[in-house]
């Protein structure tokens, strides 16, 4: 890497820390050296996007860094590095997405990894967010992702026809959020866009696996900007400054909306997201630099996971959410399944399912003859019986 490059770090990400993906993913290592890849990074001027571009370049890869058309200019995206192609795009507009893909292919000859770091969120109560707020978030977060995928999949499928046995034909790294796994007060519509994106990618995996194309959802926790310099800082915030310490926006791609009177109280649940970002300021626990290093490994590993959670907040919050779902399922599963005799029986083999203290009825419930089991089975068997009646009428 040229010493005069504005992207040249004093230390590469690999030297800053020793985080590695699990061996089961077959990540790049000294014994498994990576081959040079071409990255196409949408949202390259955001917190994680900048760090990811730098990580990929420091490891010798080529990168097409795509800035936001409404926030950056062409000149701001130029001169990052000799192996970096600066472009502009609005992911909501399919024509601009397609132009970026085609320019990247013409410039580097191919594309191996497509990353979507773009995003937009409105922090405010669900009731306070109007149609414009909703459209902006869905068009950016969900439809923007869909535009990228639909316009690039034909190219990856063409690569699939010429790939070698076991070779990857293309890879998507889609940045989701912990908000795609749990609801957050004050971020309702934003969470909805992330839930939709997660469902899209998880469904798509079944469709593209046969072509040797992979996709991973990256779910970072609260991420801090721990690399304020190193990239060309002109490409930040829409203005060119002579200073080399231009900082990224405090709230990233979020817009904090003024709450309406019902939600404008110090303890209103709808203000939770706003209070969190204001309290954290620049104290977010998850490192963007370390996260970028793991995402770079993710682009080069052979067996990528469906999801990669980044940071202790992401792991703990998503794990707690899944636990609560499992507990709720277990509490209510008796409405859909009969109570098994070995689970329901107490001392002497008598069932506890009846719950009436009537010993003469308990044997019936354990054998599926009492009212309790009929109610439990009705959710499934009722539908089957209705279907049978319809079939007879058709005949």
CSV table of C-alpha atoms in Angstrom, one decimal:
chain,number,residue,atom,x,y,z
A,1,UNK,CA,0.0,0.0,0.0
A,2,UNK,CA,1.4,3.3,-1.0
A,3,UNK,CA,2.7,5.4,1.9
A,4,UNK,CA,1.2,8.6,0.5
A,5,UNK,CA,-2.3,7.1,0.3
A,6,UNK,CA,-4.9,8.8,2.5
A,7,UNK,CA,-6.2,5.3,3.3
A,8,UNK,CA,-2.8,4.0,4.5
A,9,UNK,CA,-3.1,3.0,8.2
A,10,UNK,CA,-0.1,3.0,10.5
A,11,UNK,CA,-1.2,-0.5,11.5
A,12,UNK,CA,-3.4,-2.9,9.5
A,13,UNK,CA,-6.6,-4.3,11.2
A,14,UNK,CA,-5.0,-7.7,11.3
A,15,UNK,CA,-2.2,-6.3,13.5
A,16,UNK,CA,-4.6,-4.4,15.8
A,17,UNK,CA,-6.3,-7.6,17.1
A,18,UNK,CA,-6.5,-11.3,16.8
A,19,UNK,CA,-10.1,-12.0,16.3
A,20,UNK,CA,-10.9,-14.9,14.0
A,21,UNK,CA,-14.0,-16.7,12.7
A,22,UNK,CA,-14.5,-20.3,13.9
A,23,UNK,CA,-12.4,-22.9,12.2
A,24,UNK,CA,-15.6,-24.5,11.0
A,25,UNK,CA,-16.1,-21.7,8.5
A,26,UNK,CA,-12.6,-22.3,7.0
A,27,UNK,CA,-11.5,-18.7,7.3
A,28,UNK,CA,-8.4,-17.2,5.8
A,29,UNK,CA,-5.2,-17.9,7.7
A,30,UNK,CA,-1.4,-18.4,7.3
A,31,UNK,CA,-2.1,-22.0,6.2
A,32,UNK,CA,-5.1,-21.0,4.2
A,33,UNK,CA,-4.1,-17.7,2.4
A,34,UNK,CA,-6.9,-15.7,0.8
A,35,UNK,CA,-7.0,-14.9,-2.9
A,36,UNK,CA,-7.6,-11.4,-4.0
A,37,UNK,CA,-11.3,-10.5,-4.2
A,38,UNK,CA,-13.3,-7.6,-5.6
A,39,UNK,CA,-15.7,-6.0,-3.1
A,40,UNK,CA,-18.7,-3.8,-4.0
A,41,UNK,CA,-19.6,-1.9,-0.8
A,42,UNK,CA,-22.8,0.1,-0.7
A,43,UNK,CA,-22.9,2.6,2.1
A,44,UNK,CA,-19.1,3.0,2.2
A,45,UNK,CA,-19.2,6.4,3.9
A,46,UNK,CA,-21.0,5.1,7.0
A,47,UNK,CA,-19.4,3.9,10.3
A,48,UNK,CA,-18.9,0.3,9.4
A,49,UNK,CA,-18.6,0.9,5.6
A,50,UNK,CA,-15.5,3.1,6.0
A,51,UNK,CA,-13.8,0.6,8.2
A,52,UNK,CA,-14.7,-2.3,6.0
A,53,UNK,CA,-13.3,-0.6,2.9
A,54,UNK,CA,-10.1,0.1,4.8
A,55,UNK,CA,-9.9,-3.5,6.0
A,56,UNK,CA,-10.3,-5.0,2.5
A,57,UNK,CA,-7.8,-2.7,1.0
A,58,UNK,CA,-5.2,-3.3,3.7
A,59,UNK,CA,-5.5,-7.0,3.0
A,60,UNK,CA,-4.8,-6.5,-0.7
A,61,UNK,CA,-8.4,-6.7,-2.1
A,62,UNK,CA,-9.9,-4.4,-4.6
A,63,UNK,CA,-12.9,-2.3,-3.6
A,64,UNK,CA,-15.7,-0.3,-5.3
A,65,UNK,CA,-16.8,2.1,-2.5
A,66,UNK,CA,-20.3,3.5,-3.1
A,67,UNK,CA,-21.4,6.7,-1.3
A,68,UNK,CA,-24.8,8.1,-0.8
A,69,UNK,CA,-25.9,10.2,-3.8
A,70,UNK,CA,-27.8,12.7,-1.6
A,71,UNK,CA,-25.0,13.2,0.9
A,72,UNK,CA,-21.8,12.9,-1.1
A,73,UNK,CA,-20.3,14.2,-4.3
A,74,UNK,CA,-18.3,12.4,-7.0
A,75,UNK,CA,-15.2,14.4,-6.0
A,76,UNK,CA,-15.5,13.2,-2.4
A,77,UNK,CA,-15.4,9.6,-3.4
A,78,UNK,CA,-12.2,10.0,-5.5
A,79,UNK,CA,-8.6,9.4,-4.4
A,80,UNK,CA,-9.3,7.0,-1.5
A,81,UNK,CA,-6.8,4.5,-2.8
A,82,UNK,CA,-5.3,3.2,-6.1
A,83,UNK,CA,-7.2,0.0,-5.7
A,84,UNK,CA,-10.5,1.7,-4.7
A,85,UNK,CA,-13.1,2.8,-7.2
A,86,UNK,CA,-15.3,5.6,-5.8
A,87,UNK,CA,-18.9,5.7,-7.0
A,88,UNK,CA,-22.3,7.2,-6.0
A,89,UNK,CA,-25.7,5.5,-5.8
A,90,UNK,CA,-29.2,5.8,-4.4
A,91,UNK,CA,-30.2,2.3,-3.5
A,92,UNK,CA,-33.9,3.2,-3.8
A,93,UNK,CA,-33.4,3.9,-7.6
A,94,UNK,CA,-32.8,0.7,-9.5
A,95,UNK,CA,-31.0,2.5,-12.4
A,96,UNK,CA,-28.3,3.9,-10.2
A,97,UNK,CA,-27.8,0.5,-8.6
A,98,UNK,CA,-27.4,-1.2,-11.9
A,99,UNK,CA,-25.0,1.5,-13.1
A,100,UNK,CA,-22.8,1.0,-10.1
A,101,UNK,CA,-22.7,-2.8,-10.6
A,102,UNK,CA,-21.8,-2.5,-14.3
A,103,UNK,CA,-19.1,0.1,-13.7
A,104,UNK,CA,-17.5,-2.1,-11.1
A,105,UNK,CA,-17.5,-5.1,-13.4
A,106,UNK,CA,-16.0,-3.0,-16.2
A,107,UNK,CA,-13.3,-1.5,-14.0
A,108,UNK,CA,-12.2,-4.7,-12.1
A,109,UNK,CA,-13.3,-7.3,-14.5
A,110,UNK,CA,-15.6,-9.0,-12.0
A,111,UNK,CA,-17.3,-8.8,-8.6
A,112,UNK,CA,-16.9,-11.4,-5.9
A,113,UNK,CA,-18.6,-9.9,-2.8
A,114,UNK,CA,-21.4,-7.4,-2.5
A,115,UNK,CA,-22.0,-5.7,0.8
A,116,UNK,CA,-24.9,-3.5,1.7
A,117,UNK,CA,-24.2,-1.2,4.6
A,118,UNK,CA,-26.8,1.4,3.7
A,119,UNK,CA,-29.6,2.2,6.1
A,120,UNK,CA,-32.0,4.8,7.3
A,121,UNK,CA,-34.0,5.0,10.5
A,122,UNK,CA,-36.4,7.4,12.2
A,123,UNK,CA,-36.2,7.4,16.0
A,124,UNK,CA,-39.7,8.2,17.3
A,125,UNK,CA,-43.0,6.6,18.4
A,126,UNK,CA,-44.9,4.5,15.8
A,127,UNK,CA,-47.8,6.9,16.0
A,128,UNK,CA,-45.5,9.9,15.4
A,129,UNK,CA,-44.1,8.5,12.1
A,130,UNK,CA,-46.0,9.6,9.0
A,131,UNK,CA,-46.2,8.1,5.6
A,132,UNK,CA,-43.1,9.8,4.4
A,133,UNK,CA,-41.1,8.4,7.3
A,134,UNK,CA,-42.3,4.9,6.6
A,135,UNK,CA,-41.6,5.0,2.9
A,136,UNK,CA,-38.1,6.4,3.4
A,137,UNK,CA,-37.2,3.6,5.7
A,138,UNK,CA,-38.8,0.8,3.7
A,139,UNK,CA,-37.5,2.0,0.4
A,140,UNK,CA,-34.0,2.3,1.7
A,141,UNK,CA,-33.6,-0.7,4.0
A,142,UNK,CA,-35.8,-3.3,2.4
A,143,UNK,CA,-36.4,-2.3,-1.2
A,144,UNK,CA,-32.8,-1.0,-1.5
A,145,UNK,CA,-31.5,-4.4,-0.5
A,146,UNK,CA,-33.9,-6.1,-2.9
A,147,UNK,CA,-32.8,-3.8,-5.7
A,148,UNK,CA,-29.1,-4.8,-5.1
A,149,UNK,CA,-29.9,-8.5,-5.0
A,150,UNK,CA,-32.2,-8.6,-8.0
A,151,UNK,CA,-29.9,-6.6,-10.2
A,152,UNK,CA,-26.7,-8.6,-9.3
A,153,UNK,CA,-28.0,-12.1,-9.1
A,154,UNK,CA,-28.1,-12.7,-12.9
A,155,UNK,CA,-24.3,-11.8,-12.9
A,156,UNK,CA,-23.6,-14.2,-10.0
A,157,UNK,CA,-25.6,-17.0,-11.7
A,158,UNK,CA,-23.5,-16.5,-14.9
A,159,UNK,CA,-20.3,-16.9,-12.8
A,160,UNK,CA,-21.9,-20.1,-11.4
A,161,UNK,CA,-21.8,-21.7,-14.8
A,162,UNK,CA,-18.0,-21.3,-15.1
A,163,UNK,CA,-16.9,-21.8,-11.5
A,164,UNK,CA,-14.8,-24.7,-10.4
A,165,UNK,CA,-16.0,-27.5,-8.1
A,166,UNK,CA,-16.5,-26.2,-4.6
A,167,UNK,CA,-15.8,-22.6,-5.7
A,168,UNK,CA,-18.0,-19.8,-4.6
A,169,UNK,CA,-19.9,-18.0,-7.4
A,170,UNK,CA,-20.7,-14.9,-5.4
A,171,UNK,CA,-21.4,-13.7,-1.9
A,172,UNK,CA,-23.8,-11.2,-0.2
A,173,UNK,CA,-23.0,-9.6,3.1
A,174,UNK,CA,-26.2,-7.8,4.2
A,175,UNK,CA,-26.0,-5.6,7.2
A,176,UNK,CA,-29.1,-6.1,9.3
A,177,UNK,CA,-29.3,-5.2,13.0
A,178,UNK,CA,-30.3,-6.5,16.4
A,179,UNK,CA,-33.5,-4.6,15.5
A,180,UNK,CA,-34.1,-7.4,13.0
A,181,UNK,CA,-34.4,-9.9,15.8
A,182,UNK,CA,-36.2,-7.9,18.6
A,183,UNK,CA,-38.6,-5.0,18.8
A,184,UNK,CA,-37.2,-1.7,20.1
A,185,UNK,CA,-39.4,1.0,21.5
A,186,UNK,CA,-39.0,4.2,19.4
A,187,UNK,CA,-37.8,2.2,16.4
A,188,UNK,CA,-41.0,0.3,15.3
A,189,UNK,CA,-40.9,1.0,11.6
A,190,UNK,CA,-37.1,0.6,11.4
A,191,UNK,CA,-37.4,-2.8,13.1
A,192,UNK,CA,-40.1,-3.7,10.7
A,193,UNK,CA,-37.8,-3.0,7.7
A,194,UNK,CA,-35.1,-5.2,9.3
A,195,UNK,CA,-37.5,-8.0,10.1
A,196,UNK,CA,-38.5,-7.9,6.4
A,197,UNK,CA,-34.9,-7.9,5.2
A,198,UNK,CA,-34.1,-10.9,7.4
A,199,UNK,CA,-37.1,-12.8,6.0
A,200,UNK,CA,-36.0,-12.0,2.5
A,201,UNK,CA,-32.4,-13.2,2.9
A,202,UNK,CA,-33.3,-16.3,4.8
A,203,UNK,CA,-35.9,-17.3,2.1
A,204,UNK,CA,-33.5,-16.4,-0.7
A,205,UNK,CA,-30.8,-18.7,0.6
A,206,UNK,CA,-32.8,-21.8,-0.4
A,207,UNK,CA,-33.2,-20.4,-3.9
A,208,UNK,CA,-29.5,-19.5,-4.6
A,209,UNK,CA,-27.7,-22.3,-2.9
A,210,UNK,CA,-27.7,-24.5,-6.0
A,211,UNK,CA,-25.8,-21.8,-7.9
A,212,UNK,CA,-23.0,-21.7,-5.3
A,213,UNK,CA,-24.1,-18.2,-4.1
A,214,UNK,CA,-24.0,-17.5,-0.4
A,215,UNK,CA,-25.5,-14.8,1.8
A,216,UNK,CA,-25.0,-13.7,5.4
A,217,UNK,CA,-26.9,-11.3,7.6
A,218,UNK,CA,-24.5,-9.3,9.8
A,219,UNK,CA,-26.2,-8.1,13.0
A,220,UNK,CA,-24.0,-5.6,14.8
A,221,UNK,CA,-24.7,-4.2,18.3
A,222,UNK,CA,-24.1,-0.6,19.3
A,223,UNK,CA,-21.1,0.3,17.2
A,224,UNK,CA,-18.6,3.1,18.0
A,225,UNK,CA,-16.4,5.0,15.5
A,226,UNK,CA,-13.0,4.0,16.8
A,227,UNK,CA,-11.2,4.9,13.6
A,228,UNK,CA,-11.9,8.6,12.9
A,229,UNK,CA,-8.9,9.1,10.6
A,230,UNK,CA,-7.2,7.0,7.9
A,231,UNK,CA,-9.8,7.3,5.2
A,232,UNK,CA,-10.1,10.3,3.0
A,233,UNK,CA,-12.2,12.4,5.5
A,234,UNK,CA,-13.5,14.6,2.6
A,235,UNK,CA,-16.1,11.8,2.0
A,236,UNK,CA,-18.0,12.5,5.2
A,237,UNK,CA,-21.0,14.6,5.9
A,238,UNK,CA,-21.4,16.2,2.5
A,239,UNK,CA,-18.8,19.0,3.0
A,240,UNK,CA,-15.1,19.2,2.3
A,241,UNK,CA,-12.9,20.4,5.1
A,242,UNK,CA,-9.2,20.9,5.3
A,243,UNK,CA,-9.0,19.3,8.7
A,244,UNK,CA,-8.1,15.6,8.8
A,245,UNK,CA,-10.2,14.9,11.9
A,246,UNK,CA,-13.7,15.3,10.4
A,247,UNK,CA,-16.0,13.1,12.5
A,248,UNK,CA,-18.9,11.0,11.3
A,249,UNK,CA,-22.4,12.0,12.4
A,250,UNK,CA,-23.2,11.2,16.0
A,251,UNK,CA,-26.4,9.2,15.2
A,252,UNK,CA,-25.2,7.7,12.0
A,253,UNK,CA,-28.1,7.2,9.6
A,254,UNK,CA,-30.8,7.9,12.2
A,255,UNK,CA,-33.1,10.9,12.3
A,256,UNK,CA,-34.3,11.8,15.8
A,257,UNK,CA,-37.9,13.0,15.4
A,258,UNK,CA,-39.4,15.4,18.0
A,259,UNK,CA,-42.0,13.4,20.0
A,260,UNK,CA,-45.7,14.5,20.2
A,261,UNK,CA,-47.0,15.5,23.6
A,262,UNK,CA,-48.3,12.0,24.6
A,263,UNK,CA,-44.8,10.6,24.2
A,264,UNK,CA,-42.8,13.6,25.3
A,265,UNK,CA,-42.1,12.6,28.9
A,266,UNK,CA,-38.8,11.6,30.5
A,267,UNK,CA,-39.8,8.0,31.0
A,268,UNK,CA,-42.0,7.4,28.0
A,269,UNK,CA,-41.2,3.9,26.5
A,270,UNK,CA,-41.3,5.5,23.0
A,271,UNK,CA,-38.3,7.6,24.0
A,272,UNK,CA,-36.1,4.6,24.8
A,273,UNK,CA,-34.2,4.5,21.5
A,274,UNK,CA,-33.6,8.3,21.7
A,275,UNK,CA,-32.3,8.0,25.3
A,276,UNK,CA,-30.0,5.2,24.4
A,277,UNK,CA,-28.2,7.0,21.5
A,278,UNK,CA,-28.0,10.2,23.6
A,279,UNK,CA,-26.6,8.3,26.6
A,280,UNK,CA,-24.1,6.3,24.6
A,281,UNK,CA,-22.8,9.2,22.5
A,282,UNK,CA,-19.3,7.9,21.5
A,283,UNK,CA,-19.2,5.1,24.2
A,284,UNK,CA,-20.7,2.4,22.1
A,285,UNK,CA,-19.2,-1.0,23.2
A,286,UNK,CA,-18.6,-2.6,19.7
A,287,UNK,CA,-15.6,-1.7,17.7
A,288,UNK,CA,-16.1,-0.8,14.1
A,289,UNK,CA,-12.5,-1.7,13.3
A,290,UNK,CA,-12.6,-5.2,14.8
A,291,UNK,CA,-16.1,-5.8,13.3
A,292,UNK,CA,-14.7,-4.9,9.9
A,293,UNK,CA,-11.9,-7.4,10.3
A,294,UNK,CA,-14.4,-10.2,11.0
A,295,UNK,CA,-16.6,-9.1,8.1
A,296,UNK,CA,-13.5,-9.2,5.8
A,297,UNK,CA,-12.8,-12.8,7.0
A,298,UNK,CA,-16.5,-13.5,6.4
A,299,UNK,CA,-16.0,-12.5,2.7
A,300,UNK,CA,-13.1,-15.0,2.4
A,301,UNK,CA,-14.3,-18.0,4.4
A,302,UNK,CA,-15.6,-21.1,2.7
A,303,UNK,CA,-18.6,-21.9,4.8
A,304,UNK,CA,-20.2,-18.6,6.0
A,305,UNK,CA,-23.0,-18.6,8.6
A,306,UNK,CA,-26.5,-17.4,7.9
A,307,UNK,CA,-26.0,-14.8,10.7
A,308,UNK,CA,-23.0,-13.1,12.3
A,309,UNK,CA,-23.7,-11.2,15.5
A,310,UNK,CA,-21.1,-8.6,16.4
A,311,UNK,CA,-20.6,-7.4,20.0
A,312,UNK,CA,-21.7,-8.5,23.4
A,313,UNK,CA,-24.9,-6.4,23.2
A,314,UNK,CA,-26.0,-8.1,20.0
A,315,UNK,CA,-25.3,-11.6,21.4
A,316,UNK,CA,-27.0,-11.0,24.8
A,317,UNK,CA,-30.0,-9.2,23.5
A,318,UNK,CA,-30.8,-11.6,20.7
A,319,UNK,CA,-30.2,-14.6,22.9
A,320,UNK,CA,-32.5,-13.2,25.6
A,321,UNK,CA,-35.2,-12.6,23.0
A,322,UNK,CA,-35.0,-16.1,21.6
A,323,UNK,CA,-35.1,-17.5,25.1
A,324,UNK,CA,-38.3,-15.6,25.8
A,325,UNK,CA,-39.8,-16.9,22.6
A,326,UNK,CA,-39.0,-20.5,23.5
A,327,UNK,CA,-40.4,-20.1,27.0
A,328,UNK,CA,-43.6,-18.7,25.6
A,329,UNK,CA,-43.9,-21.5,23.2
A,330,UNK,CA,-43.5,-24.1,26.0
A,331,UNK,CA,-46.1,-22.3,28.1
A,332,UNK,CA,-48.7,-22.5,25.4
A,333,UNK,CA,-47.9,-25.6,23.4
A,334,UNK,CA,-50.6,-27.6,25.3
A,335,UNK,CA,-53.1,-25.8,23.1
A,336,UNK,CA,-51.7,-27.5,20.0
A,337,UNK,CA,-50.3,-30.8,21.2
A,338,UNK,CA,-51.8,-33.5,23.5
A,339,UNK,CA,-50.1,-33.8,26.9
A,340,UNK,CA,-47.9,-36.8,26.8
A,341,UNK,CA,-48.5,-39.3,29.5
A,342,UNK,CA,-44.9,-39.3,30.8
A,343,UNK,CA,-44.9,-35.5,31.0
A,344,UNK,CA,-48.4,-35.2,32.5
A,345,UNK,CA,-48.3,-38.1,35.0
A,346,UNK,CA,-47.5,-37.6,38.6
A,347,UNK,CA,-47.0,-40.0,41.5
A,348,UNK,CA,-48.4,-43.4,40.8
A,349,UNK,CA,-48.8,-42.6,37.1
A,350,UNK,CA,-51.8,-40.3,37.7
A,351,UNK,CA,-52.1,-37.4,35.3
A,352,UNK,CA,-51.7,-33.8,36.5
A,353,UNK,CA,-53.3,-32.5,33.3
A,354,UNK,CA,-56.9,-32.7,34.6
A,355,UNK,CA,-56.1,-30.4,37.5
A,356,UNK,CA,-59.5,-31.1,39.2
A,357,UNK,CA,-58.5,-33.5,41.9
A,358,UNK,CA,-60.9,-36.1,40.5
A,359,UNK,CA,-59.0,-39.4,40.4
A,360,UNK,CA,-61.7,-41.1,38.4
A,361,UNK,CA,-61.2,-38.7,35.5
A,362,UNK,CA,-57.4,-38.7,35.5
A,363,UNK,CA,-57.0,-42.0,33.7
A,364,UNK,CA,-59.2,-40.7,30.9
A,365,UNK,CA,-57.2,-37.6,30.4
A,366,UNK,CA,-53.9,-39.5,30.3
A,367,UNK,CA,-55.4,-41.8,27.6
A,368,UNK,CA,-56.7,-39.0,25.5
A,369,UNK,CA,-60.4,-39.6,26.4
A,370,UNK,CA,-61.1,-36.5,28.6
A,371,UNK,CA,-62.1,-33.0,27.7
A,372,UNK,CA,-58.5,-31.7,28.2
A,373,UNK,CA,-57.0,-33.6,25.4
A,374,UNK,CA,-59.9,-32.9,23.0
A,375,UNK,CA,-59.3,-29.2,23.5
A,376,UNK,CA,-55.6,-29.6,23.1
A,377,UNK,CA,-56.0,-31.5,19.8
A,378,UNK,CA,-58.7,-29.3,18.4
A,379,UNK,CA,-56.4,-26.7,16.9
A,380,UNK,CA,-55.0,-29.3,14.4
A,381,UNK,CA,-57.7,-31.9,14.1
A,382,UNK,CA,-60.5,-29.3,13.7
A,383,UNK,CA,-58.8,-28.0,10.5
A,384,UNK,CA,-58.3,-31.5,9.1
A,385,UNK,CA,-62.0,-32.3,9.6
A,386,UNK,CA,-63.1,-29.1,7.9
A,387,UNK,CA,-60.9,-30.0,5.0
A,388,UNK,CA,-62.4,-33.4,4.8
A,389,UNK,CA,-65.9,-32.0,4.7
A,390,UNK,CA,-65.0,-29.6,1.9
A,391,UNK,CA,-63.5,-32.5,-0.1
A,392,UNK,CA,-66.7,-34.5,0.2
A,393,UNK,CA,-68.8,-31.6,-1.0
A,394,UNK,CA,-66.6,-31.2,-4.0
A,395,UNK,CA,-66.9,-34.8,-4.9
